[in-house]
Amino acid sequence: MPPATEHPDGTAGQPLRSDAERNRERITVAARKVFARDGLGASMASVAREAGVGIATMFRRFPTKEELVDAVFIDRMDAYADAVAVALEDPDPWNGFVGYIETACAMQAADSGFADVLITTFPTARALERRRNEAYEGMVELIGRAKATGRLREDFDSSDLVLLHMANAGVVNATGDAAPDAWRRVVALFIQSFEAPARGTLPASPEHDALYRAMLRAGPAADAAPDARTN
């Protein structure tokens, strides 16, 4: 007898009823739209309204916001990890490095929610964080290769990519539809500053643990699940 399987809503060996599955799909589709428009600061209630479901239904399918983020953005994190893999395949490591930055920042510009995802860590979103860690390992390798060519400044640190994504997310969220291409100039300025020869020394890079704590603080505020007695 095969072992029970774990289903997305946390029930082992019990497939979702068709109506429950439809509700889950409606919620994830709605969340993609709401998060892309409003970023991760959007409330669970606003997602429920967009999906046309009650808040109790929302929390039955996704008890926490992190679980919803995991379901909504895992495919985008897959695409992000793929961009790193493509960069590593480029015979010119500098071109691969630049191409990765442009692709990742374009993904942020296309989706305010994903702009936030790249600067936030979600400890309980296991699939999302696993893919992020895989991408990070690839980025470290890519940085080493680009430095070996002499095109990437020697004092560049992987934390600089986190700072780039934080800056880009700020530009994307601040300019919105008013200046939708402003991020391109900001990213170009960053890329030029990364290239060797360095035009001057840089302040010390932030400690990686400090950046991790910052990414934890950037996480969306948790919405409280409704009291089951009131539903």
mmCIF file of C-alpha atoms in Angstrom:
data_model
loop_
_atom_site.group_PDB
_atom_site.id
_atom_site.type_symbol
_atom_site.label_atom_id
_atom_site.label_comp_id
_atom_site.label_asym_id
_atom_site.label_seq_id
_atom_site.Cartn_x
_atom_site.Cartn_y
_atom_site.Cartn_z
ATOM 1 C CA MET A 1 0.000 0.000 0.000
ATOM 2 C CA PRO A 2 1.575 3.340 -1.024
ATOM 3 C CA PRO A 3 2.232 5.910 1.705
ATOM 4 C CA ALA A 4 -0.190 8.757 2.222
ATOM 5 C CA THR A 5 0.709 11.866 0.244
ATOM 6 C CA GLU A 6 0.892 15.367 1.637
ATOM 7 C CA HIS A 7 -1.536 17.724 -0.033
ATOM 8 C CA PRO A 8 -1.063 21.470 -0.438
ATOM 9 C CA ASP A 9 -3.632 22.299 2.251
ATOM 10 C CA GLY A 10 -1.855 20.078 4.754
ATOM 11 C CA THR A 11 -4.160 17.045 4.724
ATOM 12 C CA ALA A 12 -2.342 13.738 4.352
ATOM 13 C CA GLY A 13 -3.805 11.183 1.985
ATOM 14 C CA GLN A 14 -7.087 13.051 1.558
ATOM 15 C CA PRO A 15 -7.481 14.711 -1.832
ATOM 16 C CA LEU A 16 -9.275 18.026 -1.829
ATOM 17 C CA ARG A 17 -12.938 17.952 -2.787
ATOM 18 C CA SER A 18 -13.587 19.500 -6.171
ATOM 19 C CA ASP A 19 -15.130 22.636 -4.628
ATOM 20 C CA ALA A 20 -12.185 23.006 -2.240
ATOM 21 C CA GLU A 21 -9.757 22.610 -5.126
ATOM 22 C CA ARG A 22 -11.638 25.255 -7.100
ATOM 23 C CA ASN A 23 -11.475 27.617 -4.132
ATOM 24 C CA ARG A 24 -7.749 27.036 -3.795
ATOM 25 C CA GLU A 25 -7.229 27.799 -7.484
ATOM 26 C CA ARG A 26 -9.382 30.937 -7.277
ATOM 27 C CA ILE A 27 -7.387 32.143 -4.299
ATOM 28 C CA THR A 28 -3.983 31.605 -5.913
ATOM 29 C CA VAL A 29 -5.096 33.294 -9.155
ATOM 30 C CA ALA A 30 -6.478 36.230 -7.186
ATOM 31 C CA ALA A 31 -3.346 36.455 -5.049
ATOM 32 C CA ARG A 32 -1.138 36.624 -8.161
ATOM 33 C CA LYS A 33 -3.172 39.606 -9.363
ATOM 34 C CA VAL A 34 -3.330 41.397 -6.008
ATOM 35 C CA PHE A 35 0.326 40.859 -5.088
ATOM 36 C CA ALA A 36 1.516 41.847 -8.580
ATOM 37 C CA ARG A 37 -0.420 45.097 -8.278
ATOM 38 C CA ASP A 38 -0.014 45.957 -4.601
ATOM 39 C CA GLY A 39 3.044 43.983 -3.453
ATOM 40 C CA LEU A 40 3.198 41.660 -0.476
ATOM 41 C CA GLY A 41 1.761 44.297 1.817
ATOM 42 C CA ALA A 42 -1.676 43.446 0.432
ATOM 43 C CA SER A 43 -3.878 41.818 3.063
ATOM 44 C CA MET A 44 -5.303 38.332 3.009
ATOM 45 C CA ALA A 45 -8.741 39.962 3.160
ATOM 46 C CA SER A 46 -8.078 41.819 -0.098
ATOM 47 C CA VAL A 47 -7.063 38.543 -1.748
ATOM 48 C CA ALA A 48 -10.227 36.874 -0.453
ATOM 49 C CA ARG A 49 -12.358 39.693 -1.891
ATOM 50 C CA GLU A 50 -10.611 39.412 -5.258
ATOM 51 C CA ALA A 51 -11.172 35.643 -5.228
ATOM 52 C CA GLY A 52 -14.809 35.983 -4.215
ATOM 53 C CA VAL A 53 -14.431 33.708 -1.178
ATOM 54 C CA GLY A 54 -14.990 34.240 2.518
ATOM 55 C CA ILE A 55 -12.090 34.964 4.808
ATOM 56 C CA ALA A 56 -12.688 31.682 6.647
ATOM 57 C CA THR A 57 -12.352 29.797 3.353
ATOM 58 C CA MET A 58 -9.144 31.703 2.662
ATOM 59 C CA PHE A 59 -7.583 30.601 5.949
ATOM 60 C CA ARG A 60 -8.735 27.004 5.567
ATOM 61 C CA ARG A 61 -6.818 26.774 2.309
ATOM 62 C CA PHE A 62 -3.878 28.961 3.398
ATOM 63 C CA PRO A 63 -3.572 29.210 7.200
ATOM 64 C CA THR A 64 -0.686 31.700 6.916
ATOM 65 C CA LYS A 65 0.363 34.356 4.464
ATOM 66 C CA GLU A 66 3.697 32.627 3.963
ATOM 67 C CA GLU A 67 1.917 29.506 2.714
ATOM 68 C CA LEU A 68 0.025 31.623 0.191
ATOM 69 C CA VAL A 69 3.244 33.351 -0.909
ATOM 70 C CA ASP A 70 4.883 29.939 -1.330
ATOM 71 C CA ALA A 71 2.056 28.712 -3.569
ATOM 72 C CA VAL A 72 1.840 31.889 -5.627
ATOM 73 C CA PHE A 73 5.520 32.577 -6.256
ATOM 74 C CA ILE A 74 7.204 29.167 -6.474
ATOM 75 C CA ASP A 75 7.006 29.214 -10.278
ATOM 76 C CA ARG A 76 8.570 32.679 -10.382
ATOM 77 C CA MET A 77 11.326 31.550 -8.052
ATOM 78 C CA ASP A 78 11.859 28.598 -10.398
ATOM 79 C CA ALA A 79 12.246 31.065 -13.280
ATOM 80 C CA TYR A 80 14.654 33.124 -11.183
ATOM 81 C CA ALA A 81 16.770 30.053 -10.436
ATOM 82 C CA ASP A 82 16.661 29.172 -14.135
ATOM 83 C CA ALA A 83 18.045 32.639 -14.957
ATOM 84 C CA VAL A 84 21.068 31.871 -12.785
ATOM 85 C CA ALA A 85 21.523 28.518 -14.539
ATOM 86 C CA VAL A 86 21.363 30.213 -17.962
ATOM 87 C CA ALA A 87 23.952 32.762 -16.818
ATOM 88 C CA LEU A 88 26.302 29.978 -15.743
ATOM 89 C CA GLU A 89 26.028 28.424 -19.217
ATOM 90 C CA ASP A 90 27.225 31.619 -20.933
ATOM 91 C CA PRO A 91 30.817 31.125 -22.188
ATOM 92 C CA ASP A 92 31.519 34.726 -21.172
ATOM 93 C CA PRO A 93 31.007 34.927 -17.385
ATOM 94 C CA TRP A 94 30.712 38.730 -17.414
ATOM 95 C CA ASN A 95 27.965 38.622 -20.044
ATOM 96 C CA GLY A 96 26.271 35.899 -18.037
ATOM 97 C CA PHE A 97 26.513 37.992 -14.873
ATOM 98 C CA VAL A 98 25.060 41.082 -16.551
ATOM 99 C CA GLY A 99 22.353 39.033 -18.246
ATOM 100 C CA TYR A 100 21.323 37.513 -14.927
ATOM 101 C CA ILE A 101 21.044 40.945 -13.277
ATOM 102 C CA GLU A 102 18.961 42.347 -16.132
ATOM 103 C CA THR A 103 16.652 39.331 -16.157
ATOM 104 C CA ALA A 104 16.123 39.255 -12.394
ATOM 105 C CA CYS A 105 15.486 42.988 -12.187
ATOM 106 C CA ALA A 106 13.066 42.807 -15.116
ATOM 107 C CA MET A 107 11.160 40.123 -13.200
ATOM 108 C CA GLN A 108 10.924 42.514 -10.260
ATOM 109 C CA ALA A 109 9.703 45.319 -12.514
ATOM 110 C CA ALA A 110 7.000 43.101 -14.017
ATOM 111 C CA ASP A 111 5.549 42.041 -10.663
ATOM 112 C CA SER A 112 5.557 44.166 -7.499
ATOM 113 C CA GLY A 113 4.918 41.049 -5.449
ATOM 114 C CA PHE A 114 7.997 39.317 -6.802
ATOM 115 C CA ALA A 115 9.978 42.528 -6.338
ATOM 116 C CA ASP A 116 9.203 42.093 -2.642
ATOM 117 C CA VAL A 117 9.823 38.327 -2.647
ATOM 118 C CA LEU A 118 13.432 38.776 -3.755
ATOM 119 C CA ILE A 119 14.192 41.004 -0.767
ATOM 120 C CA THR A 120 12.251 38.979 1.804
ATOM 121 C CA THR A 121 12.886 35.614 3.390
ATOM 122 C CA PHE A 122 10.082 33.258 4.411
ATOM 123 C CA PRO A 123 11.383 30.589 6.811
ATOM 124 C CA THR A 124 8.259 28.404 6.568
ATOM 125 C CA ALA A 125 7.922 28.640 2.773
ATOM 126 C CA ARG A 126 10.156 25.635 2.254
ATOM 127 C CA ALA A 127 9.844 25.144 -1.504
ATOM 128 C CA LEU A 128 10.411 28.829 -2.170
ATOM 129 C CA GLU A 129 13.425 29.060 0.110
ATOM 130 C CA ARG A 130 14.947 25.854 -1.248
ATOM 131 C CA ARG A 131 14.919 27.286 -4.761
ATOM 132 C CA ARG A 132 16.243 30.619 -3.517
ATOM 133 C CA ASN A 133 19.168 28.836 -1.840
ATOM 134 C CA GLU A 134 19.910 26.880 -5.015
ATOM 135 C CA ALA A 135 19.934 30.128 -6.979
ATOM 136 C CA TYR A 136 22.215 31.740 -4.394
ATOM 137 C CA GLU A 137 24.769 28.938 -4.696
ATOM 138 C CA GLY A 138 24.764 29.431 -8.463
ATOM 139 C CA MET A 139 25.193 33.186 -8.043
ATOM 140 C CA VAL A 140 28.248 32.698 -5.822
ATOM 141 C CA GLU A 141 29.795 30.537 -8.535
ATOM 142 C CA LEU A 142 28.871 33.099 -11.205
ATOM 143 C CA ILE A 143 30.466 35.912 -9.204
ATOM 144 C CA GLY A 144 33.694 33.933 -8.880
ATOM 145 C CA ARG A 145 33.818 33.250 -12.619
ATOM 146 C CA ALA A 146 33.156 36.905 -13.491
ATOM 147 C CA LYS A 147 35.924 38.036 -11.142
ATOM 148 C CA ALA A 148 38.315 35.545 -12.728
ATOM 149 C CA THR A 149 37.840 37.277 -16.106
ATOM 150 C CA GLY A 150 38.926 40.597 -14.611
ATOM 151 C CA ARG A 151 35.643 42.280 -15.586
ATOM 152 C CA LEU A 152 33.982 42.206 -12.151
ATOM 153 C CA ARG A 153 35.621 44.306 -9.444
ATOM 154 C CA GLU A 154 37.460 42.235 -6.862
ATOM 155 C CA ASP A 155 35.702 43.753 -3.859
ATOM 156 C CA PHE A 156 32.250 42.809 -5.158
ATOM 157 C CA ASP A 157 30.348 40.711 -2.618
ATOM 158 C CA SER A 158 27.250 38.563 -3.017
ATOM 159 C CA SER A 159 25.500 40.881 -0.556
ATOM 160 C CA ASP A 160 25.767 43.584 -3.220
ATOM 161 C CA LEU A 161 23.198 41.691 -5.280
ATOM 162 C CA VAL A 162 20.812 41.737 -2.328
ATOM 163 C CA LEU A 163 21.323 45.500 -2.035
ATOM 164 C CA LEU A 164 20.709 45.850 -5.776
ATOM 165 C CA HIS A 165 17.416 43.983 -5.505
ATOM 166 C CA MET A 166 16.410 46.079 -2.486
ATOM 167 C CA ALA A 167 17.154 49.267 -4.421
ATOM 168 C CA ASN A 168 15.350 48.017 -7.513
ATOM 169 C CA ALA A 169 12.293 46.981 -5.499
ATOM 170 C CA GLY A 170 12.178 50.468 -4.016
ATOM 171 C CA VAL A 171 12.328 52.068 -7.459
ATOM 172 C CA VAL A 172 9.712 49.700 -8.887
ATOM 173 C CA ASN A 173 7.312 50.307 -6.013
ATOM 174 C CA ALA A 174 7.900 54.062 -5.962
ATOM 175 C CA THR A 175 7.598 54.771 -9.691
ATOM 176 C CA GLY A 176 4.864 52.290 -10.645
ATOM 177 C CA ASP A 177 3.014 53.227 -13.827
ATOM 178 C CA ALA A 178 4.224 56.824 -13.626
ATOM 179 C CA ALA A 179 7.774 55.955 -14.770
ATOM 180 C CA PRO A 180 7.689 52.220 -15.511
ATOM 181 C CA ASP A 181 11.160 52.108 -17.094
ATOM 182 C CA ALA A 182 13.023 54.079 -14.428
ATOM 183 C CA TRP A 183 14.407 50.829 -12.998
ATOM 184 C CA ARG A 184 16.404 50.248 -16.182
ATOM 185 C CA ARG A 185 18.557 53.317 -15.584
ATOM 186 C CA VAL A 186 19.125 52.419 -11.954
ATOM 187 C CA VAL A 187 20.185 48.878 -12.893
ATOM 188 C CA ALA A 188 22.515 50.180 -15.628
ATOM 189 C CA LEU A 189 24.157 52.501 -13.102
ATOM 190 C CA PHE A 190 24.679 49.580 -10.739
ATOM 191 C CA ILE A 191 26.145 47.360 -13.461
ATOM 192 C CA GLN A 192 28.612 50.059 -14.485
ATOM 193 C CA SER A 193 29.680 50.460 -10.862
ATOM 194 C CA PHE A 194 30.326 46.712 -10.618
ATOM 195 C CA GLU A 195 32.720 46.612 -13.569
ATOM 196 C CA ALA A 196 36.489 46.650 -13.141
ATOM 197 C CA PRO A 197 38.644 48.608 -12.861
ATOM 198 C CA ALA A 198 37.125 49.952 -9.667
ATOM 199 C CA ARG A 199 37.035 53.748 -9.496
ATOM 200 C CA GLY A 200 37.526 53.832 -5.769
ATOM 201 C CA THR A 201 37.229 51.842 -2.586
ATOM 202 C CA LEU A 202 33.858 50.895 -1.149
ATOM 203 C CA PRO A 203 32.613 50.938 2.428
ATOM 204 C CA ALA A 204 32.513 47.510 4.051
ATOM 205 C CA SER A 205 29.692 45.290 2.850
ATOM 206 C CA PRO A 206 26.972 44.512 5.397
ATOM 207 C CA GLU A 207 27.307 41.279 7.311
ATOM 208 C CA HIS A 208 25.328 38.481 5.691
ATOM 209 C CA ASP A 209 23.545 37.739 8.966
ATOM 210 C CA ALA A 210 22.504 41.386 9.195
ATOM 211 C CA LEU A 211 21.051 41.279 5.688
ATOM 212 C CA TYR A 212 19.195 38.082 6.553
ATOM 213 C CA ARG A 213 17.650 39.819 9.561
ATOM 214 C CA ALA A 214 16.657 42.719 7.315
ATOM 215 C CA MET A 215 15.015 40.306 4.888
ATOM 216 C CA LEU A 216 13.100 38.730 7.779
ATOM 217 C CA ARG A 217 11.832 42.150 8.863
ATOM 218 C CA ALA A 218 10.747 42.871 5.300
ATOM 219 C CA GLY A 219 8.293 39.969 5.474
ATOM 220 C CA PRO A 220 4.582 40.725 5.150
ATOM 221 C CA ALA A 221 2.736 41.268 8.389
ATOM 222 C CA ALA A 222 0.734 38.211 9.299
ATOM 223 C CA ASP A 223 -3.023 38.463 9.044
ATOM 224 C CA ALA A 224 -4.785 36.817 11.940
ATOM 225 C CA ALA A 225 -6.992 33.880 11.069
ATOM 226 C CA PRO A 226 -10.632 34.463 12.004
ATOM 227 C CA ASP A 227 -11.923 32.841 15.161
ATOM 228 C CA ALA A 228 -13.491 29.576 14.049
ATOM 229 C CA ARG A 229 -16.402 30.222 16.414
ATOM 230 C CA THR A 230 -17.443 33.235 14.372
ATOM 231 C CA ASN A 231 -17.603 31.382 11.042
#
